[in-house]
Amino acid sequence: MNRPEVAPGAHAVAVVNHDKLQPGQLVVSGEDGKQVLRVAIGGAEQLLVTTTQTYTFTCSVGGSQSTSTLVSKAR
């Protein structure tokens, strides 16, 4: 992620595949735990439309997983 906070609205999401031998995915979930977006690593850019809440990004590559959060709030 290139920033921890955004305004509500549409945001482009893509995941660069630095290791083309390792498949993986990025899953974005809202505060309710429901999945709002799934992006294949190295796949096409997708649009995440945020509302005022905190989103959890979980990236899985091979056997590794990392998680980060994104806060969407009015400025």
mmCIF file of C-alpha atoms in Angstrom:
data_model
loop_
_atom_site.group_PDB
_atom_site.id
_atom_site.type_symbol
_atom_site.label_atom_id
_atom_site.label_comp_id
_atom_site.label_asym_id
_atom_site.label_seq_id
_atom_site.Cartn_x
_atom_site.Cartn_y
_atom_site.Cartn_z
ATOM 1 C CA MET A 1 0.000 0.000 0.000
ATOM 2 C CA ASN A 2 1.240 3.424 -0.786
ATOM 3 C CA ARG A 3 -0.697 5.241 1.956
ATOM 4 C CA PRO A 4 -2.600 4.327 5.139
ATOM 5 C CA GLU A 5 -5.589 6.659 4.637
ATOM 6 C CA VAL A 6 -7.845 7.674 1.721
ATOM 7 C CA ALA A 7 -11.037 9.643 1.193
ATOM 8 C CA PRO A 8 -14.188 7.613 0.451
ATOM 9 C CA GLY A 9 -14.607 6.872 -3.244
ATOM 10 C CA ALA A 10 -13.132 4.805 -6.065
ATOM 11 C CA HIS A 11 -9.499 3.674 -5.873
ATOM 12 C CA ALA A 12 -7.513 1.533 -8.332
ATOM 13 C CA VAL A 13 -5.980 -1.600 -6.798
ATOM 14 C CA ALA A 14 -3.318 -3.801 -8.401
ATOM 15 C CA VAL A 15 -0.672 -6.158 -7.094
ATOM 16 C CA VAL A 16 2.706 -6.386 -8.820
ATOM 17 C CA ASN A 17 4.054 -9.907 -9.220
ATOM 18 C CA HIS A 18 7.768 -9.659 -8.425
ATOM 19 C CA ASP A 19 8.192 -13.454 -8.305
ATOM 20 C CA LYS A 20 6.324 -14.873 -11.287
ATOM 21 C CA LEU A 21 6.741 -18.406 -9.936
ATOM 22 C CA GLN A 22 4.631 -17.733 -6.832
ATOM 23 C CA PRO A 23 0.871 -17.413 -7.365
ATOM 24 C CA GLY A 24 -1.135 -15.464 -4.834
ATOM 25 C CA GLN A 25 -3.954 -13.064 -4.141
ATOM 26 C CA LEU A 26 -4.959 -9.926 -2.311
ATOM 27 C CA VAL A 27 -8.262 -9.994 -0.430
ATOM 28 C CA VAL A 28 -9.843 -6.795 0.892
ATOM 29 C CA SER A 29 -12.449 -7.031 3.667
ATOM 30 C CA GLY A 30 -14.633 -4.395 5.302
ATOM 31 C CA GLU A 31 -15.153 -3.868 9.038
ATOM 32 C CA ASP A 32 -17.915 -6.481 8.996
ATOM 33 C CA GLY A 33 -15.399 -9.076 7.795
ATOM 34 C CA LYS A 34 -17.068 -9.499 4.408
ATOM 35 C CA GLN A 35 -14.866 -9.658 1.342
ATOM 36 C CA VAL A 36 -15.263 -6.579 -0.859
ATOM 37 C CA LEU A 37 -12.499 -7.253 -3.405
ATOM 38 C CA ARG A 38 -10.191 -10.055 -4.542
ATOM 39 C CA VAL A 39 -7.241 -9.386 -6.850
ATOM 40 C CA ALA A 40 -4.954 -12.046 -8.318
ATOM 41 C CA ILE A 41 -1.295 -11.178 -7.940
ATOM 42 C CA GLY A 42 -0.090 -9.966 -11.307
ATOM 43 C CA GLY A 43 -3.703 -9.722 -12.502
ATOM 44 C CA ALA A 44 -5.546 -6.758 -13.937
ATOM 45 C CA GLU A 45 -6.130 -3.597 -11.916
ATOM 46 C CA GLN A 46 -9.507 -3.526 -10.157
ATOM 47 C CA LEU A 47 -11.574 -0.782 -8.577
ATOM 48 C CA LEU A 48 -12.169 -0.619 -4.812
ATOM 49 C CA VAL A 49 -15.015 1.723 -3.903
ATOM 50 C CA THR A 50 -14.617 2.701 -0.251
ATOM 51 C CA THR A 51 -17.040 4.134 2.269
ATOM 52 C CA THR A 52 -16.136 5.579 5.673
ATOM 53 C CA GLN A 53 -14.650 2.564 7.478
ATOM 54 C CA THR A 54 -11.435 0.598 7.962
ATOM 55 C CA TYR A 55 -10.486 -2.060 5.418
ATOM 56 C CA THR A 56 -8.205 -5.042 5.959
ATOM 57 C CA PHE A 57 -5.890 -6.073 3.122
ATOM 58 C CA THR A 58 -4.608 -9.654 3.286
ATOM 59 C CA CYS A 59 -1.964 -10.641 0.752
ATOM 60 C CA SER A 60 -1.117 -14.332 0.345
ATOM 61 C CA VAL A 61 1.832 -15.492 -1.764
ATOM 62 C CA GLY A 62 2.991 -19.090 -1.699
ATOM 63 C CA GLY A 63 2.945 -20.037 1.988
ATOM 64 C CA SER A 64 3.330 -16.476 3.286
ATOM 65 C CA GLN A 65 0.619 -14.038 4.326
ATOM 66 C CA SER A 66 0.703 -10.391 5.377
ATOM 67 C CA THR A 67 -2.030 -8.042 6.535
ATOM 68 C CA SER A 68 -2.394 -4.266 6.597
ATOM 69 C CA THR A 69 -5.223 -1.787 7.090
ATOM 70 C CA LEU A 70 -6.542 1.150 5.116
ATOM 71 C CA VAL A 71 -8.729 3.832 6.709
ATOM 72 C CA SER A 72 -11.270 5.536 4.484
ATOM 73 C CA LYS A 73 -12.574 8.755 6.025
ATOM 74 C CA ALA A 74 -13.772 12.184 4.962
ATOM 75 C CA ARG A 75 -11.094 14.837 5.064
#
